[in-house]
PDB file of C-alpha atoms and ligand atoms in Angstrom:
ATOM      1  CA  UNK A 103       3.452  15.437 -24.278  1.00  0.00           C
ATOM      2  CA  UNK A 104       6.896  15.378 -24.548  1.00  0.00           C
ATOM      3  CA  UNK A 105       9.466  12.731 -23.236  1.00  0.00           C
ATOM      4  CA  UNK A 106      11.513  14.810 -20.786  1.00  0.00           C
ATOM      5  CA  UNK A 107      13.911  12.718 -19.219  1.00  0.00           C
ATOM      6  CA  UNK A 108      12.058   9.956 -18.928  1.00  0.00           C
ATOM      7  CA  UNK A 109       8.663  12.186 -18.189  1.00  0.00           C
ATOM      8  CA  UNK A 110       5.821  13.499 -18.456  1.00  0.00           C
ATOM      9  CA  UNK A 111       6.979  17.308 -18.187  1.00  0.00           C
ATOM     10  CA  UNK A 112       6.356  19.019 -14.680  1.00  0.00           C
ATOM     11  CA  UNK A 113       2.965  20.752 -16.752  1.00  0.00           C
ATOM     12  CA  UNK A 114       1.531  17.612 -17.015  1.00  0.00           C
ATOM     13  CA  UNK A 115       1.590  16.776 -13.040  1.00  0.00           C
ATOM     14  CA  UNK A 116       0.141  20.215 -12.366  1.00  0.00           C
ATOM     15  CA  UNK A 117      -2.246  19.269 -14.921  1.00  0.00           C
ATOM     16  CA  UNK A 118      -3.546  16.574 -13.223  1.00  0.00           C
ATOM     17  CA  UNK A 119      -3.228  17.858  -9.755  1.00  0.00           C
ATOM     18  CA  UNK A 120      -5.499  20.733 -10.856  1.00  0.00           C
ATOM     19  CA  UNK A 121      -7.602  18.569 -12.606  1.00  0.00           C
ATOM     20  CA  UNK A 122      -9.680  15.178 -11.155  1.00  0.00           C
ATOM     21  CA  UNK A 123      -9.547  13.104 -13.947  1.00  0.00           C
ATOM     22  CA  UNK A 124     -10.909   9.732 -12.355  1.00  0.00           C
ATOM     23  CA  UNK A 125     -13.684   8.872 -13.339  1.00  0.00           C
ATOM     24  CA  UNK A 126     -12.647  10.599 -16.935  1.00  0.00           C
ATOM     25  CA  UNK A 127     -11.222   9.598 -19.955  1.00  0.00           C
ATOM     26  CA  UNK A 128      -7.531   9.639 -20.764  1.00  0.00           C
ATOM     27  CA  UNK A 129      -6.492   9.651 -24.080  1.00  0.00           C
ATOM     28  CA  UNK A 130      -2.294   9.629 -24.302  1.00  0.00           C
ATOM     29  CA  UNK A 131      -0.340  11.070 -27.323  1.00  0.00           C
ATOM     30  CA  UNK A 132       2.900  11.677 -27.047  1.00  0.00           C
ATOM     31  CA  UNK A 133       6.363  12.799 -29.012  1.00  0.00           C
ATOM     32  CA  UNK A 134      10.205  11.563 -27.088  1.00  0.00           C
ATOM     33  CA  UNK A 135      13.692  11.573 -28.850  1.00  0.00           C
ATOM     34  CA  UNK A 136      14.124   7.928 -28.764  1.00  0.00           C
ATOM     35  CA  UNK A 137      12.898   6.439 -25.177  1.00  0.00           C
ATOM     36  CA  UNK A 138       9.401   5.949 -26.514  1.00  0.00           C
ATOM     37  CA  UNK A 139       6.711   6.272 -23.127  1.00  0.00           C
ATOM     38  CA  UNK A 140       9.794   5.795 -20.784  1.00  0.00           C
ATOM     39  CA  UNK A 141       7.796   4.406 -18.096  1.00  0.00           C
ATOM     40  CA  UNK A 142       5.192   7.234 -18.821  1.00  0.00           C
ATOM     41  CA  UNK A 143       1.802   5.248 -19.295  1.00  0.00           C
ATOM     42  CA  UNK A 144       2.310   3.920 -15.490  1.00  0.00           C
ATOM     43  CA  UNK A 145       2.999   7.343 -14.276  1.00  0.00           C
ATOM     44  CA  UNK A 146      -0.313   8.967 -15.440  1.00  0.00           C
ATOM     45  CA  UNK A 147      -1.830   5.619 -14.087  1.00  0.00           C
ATOM     46  CA  UNK A 148      -0.944   6.083 -10.849  1.00  0.00           C
ATOM     47  CA  UNK A 149      -1.519   9.701 -10.772  1.00  0.00           C
ATOM     48  CA  UNK A 150      -5.820   8.930 -11.657  1.00  0.00           C
ATOM     49  CA  UNK A 151      -5.929   5.510 -11.005  1.00  0.00           C
ATOM     50  CA  UNK A 152      -9.246   5.146 -11.657  1.00  0.00           C
ATOM     51  CA  UNK A 153      -9.431   7.005 -14.886  1.00  0.00           C
ATOM     52  CA  UNK A 154     -10.824   5.124 -18.094  1.00  0.00           C
ATOM     53  CA  UNK A 155      -7.091   4.455 -19.753  1.00  0.00           C
ATOM     54  CA  UNK A 156      -7.605   4.829 -23.750  1.00  0.00           C
ATOM     55  CA  UNK A 157      -4.484   2.980 -25.947  1.00  0.00           C
ATOM     56  CA  UNK A 158      -2.272   6.110 -26.549  1.00  0.00           C
ATOM     57  CA  UNK A 159       0.248   6.989 -29.427  1.00  0.00           C
ATOM     58  CA  UNK A 160       3.780   7.970 -29.238  1.00  0.00           C
ATOM     59  CA  UNK A 161       5.576   9.681 -31.807  1.00  0.00           C
ATOM     60  CA  UNK A 162       9.476   9.914 -32.670  1.00  0.00           C
ATOM     61  CA  UNK A 163      10.430  12.900 -33.387  1.00  0.00           C
ATOM     62  CA  UNK A 164      12.154  11.985 -35.965  1.00  0.00           C
ATOM     63  CA  UNK A 165       9.582  10.701 -37.533  1.00  0.00           C
ATOM     64  CA  UNK A 166       6.511  13.374 -36.813  1.00  0.00           C
ATOM     65  CA  UNK A 167       6.901  14.608 -40.822  1.00  0.00           C
ATOM     66  CA  UNK A 168       5.254  11.297 -41.866  1.00  0.00           C
ATOM     67  CA  UNK A 169       2.762  10.654 -38.812  1.00  0.00           C
ATOM     68  CA  UNK A 170      -0.377  11.781 -40.121  1.00  0.00           C
ATOM     69  CA  UNK A 171      -1.768   8.391 -42.039  1.00  0.00           C
ATOM     70  CA  UNK A 172      -0.862   6.434 -38.555  1.00  0.00           C
ATOM     71  CA  UNK A 173      -2.321   8.963 -36.015  1.00  0.00           C
ATOM     72  CA  UNK A 174      -6.131   9.147 -38.589  1.00  0.00           C
ATOM     73  CA  UNK A 175      -5.841   5.213 -37.947  1.00  0.00           C
ATOM     74  CA  UNK A 176      -5.264   5.391 -34.097  1.00  0.00           C
ATOM     75  CA  UNK A 177      -7.506   7.510 -33.969  1.00  0.00           C
ATOM     76  CA  UNK A 178     -10.109   5.563 -35.698  1.00  0.00           C
ATOM     77  CA  UNK A 179      -9.277   2.298 -34.311  1.00  0.00           C
ATOM     78  CA  UNK A 180     -10.334   4.390 -30.887  1.00  0.00           C
ATOM     79  CA  UNK A 181     -13.082   6.050 -32.157  1.00  0.00           C
ATOM     80  CA  UNK A 182     -12.309   9.327 -32.536  1.00  0.00           C
ATOM     81  CA  UNK A 183     -13.287   9.999 -36.273  1.00  0.00           C
ATOM     82  CA  UNK A 184     -16.739   8.673 -37.871  1.00  0.00           C
TER      83      UNK A 184
HETATM   84  C1  LIG B 264      14.683  18.763 -21.925  1.00  0.00           C
HETATM   85  C2  LIG B 264      14.508  18.157 -22.689  1.00  0.00           C
HETATM   86  C3  LIG B 264      14.625  16.830 -21.598  1.00  0.00           C
HETATM   87  C4  LIG B 264      14.283  15.701 -23.486  1.00  0.00           C
HETATM   88  N1  LIG B 264      14.274  13.689 -23.027  1.00  0.00           N
HETATM   89  C5  LIG B 264      13.816  12.897 -23.970  1.00  0.00           C
HETATM   90  C6  LIG B 264      13.934  11.951 -22.991  1.00  0.00           C
HETATM   91  O1  LIG B 264      15.062  11.636 -21.877  1.00  0.00           O
HETATM   92  N2  LIG B 264      13.714  10.800 -24.263  1.00  0.00           N
HETATM   93  C7  LIG B 264      13.293  11.338 -25.407  1.00  0.00           C
HETATM   94  O2  LIG B 264      13.221   9.797 -25.553  1.00  0.00           O
HETATM   95  N3  LIG B 264      13.546  12.478 -25.673  1.00  0.00           N
HETATM   96  C8  LIG B 264      13.417  14.013 -24.250  1.00  0.00           C
HETATM   97  N4  LIG B 264      13.628  14.583 -25.093  1.00  0.00           N
HETATM   98  C9  LIG B 264      13.493  14.975 -26.589  1.00  0.00           C
HETATM   99  C10 LIG B 264      12.038  15.244 -26.576  1.00  0.00           C
HETATM  100  O3  LIG B 264      10.686  14.252 -26.220  1.00  0.00           O
HETATM  101  C11 LIG B 264      11.548  15.655 -28.616  1.00  0.00           C
HETATM  102  O4  LIG B 264      12.089  16.425 -28.748  1.00  0.00           O
HETATM  103  C12 LIG B 264       9.501  16.514 -28.270  1.00  0.00           C
HETATM  104  O5  LIG B 264       8.593  15.006 -27.801  1.00  0.00           O
HETATM  105  C13 LIG B 264       9.429  16.562 -29.522  1.00  0.00           C
HETATM  106  O6  LIG B 264       9.019  17.497 -29.762  1.00  0.00           O
HETATM  107  P1  LIG B 264       9.410  18.928 -29.632  1.00  0.00           P
HETATM  108  O7  LIG B 264       9.678  19.225 -31.592  1.00  0.00           O
HETATM  109  O8  LIG B 264       8.604  19.850 -29.146  1.00  0.00           O
HETATM  110  O9  LIG B 264      10.154  19.140 -29.007  1.00  0.00           O
HETATM  111  C14 LIG B 264      14.134  15.779 -24.203  1.00  0.00           C
HETATM  112  C15 LIG B 264      13.768  17.034 -24.661  1.00  0.00           C
HETATM  113  C16 LIG B 264      14.170  17.811 -23.350  1.00  0.00           C
HETATM  114  C17 LIG B 264      13.664  19.525 -24.005  1.00  0.00           C
END
């Protein structure tokens, strides 16, 4: 999700409203324009207190073109690749 006004877009709130992610694993992945996560990890935690939250990955929009290796490393770290 992109950071909009220091928050997740409303669509993310609708998603967590509609689908009960408690007991599931949430893998945060976000892009931003300078404010990083902006507290959205805590916001997700508050919405789904009983979900397992994996270390997420956040990219500045200035670095998206060169983000491939960083994303692949992250996916490897969290066990999402072979
Ligand atoms: C309505 C709106 C609000 C935004 N608010 C923030 C913000 O508070 N902090 C931030 O770092 N970036 C903010 N941005 C920048 C977006 O996070 C950034 O452009 C996006 O993550 C990059 O993905 P995109 O190319 O799909 O836009 C905002 C962008 C929009 C359109």
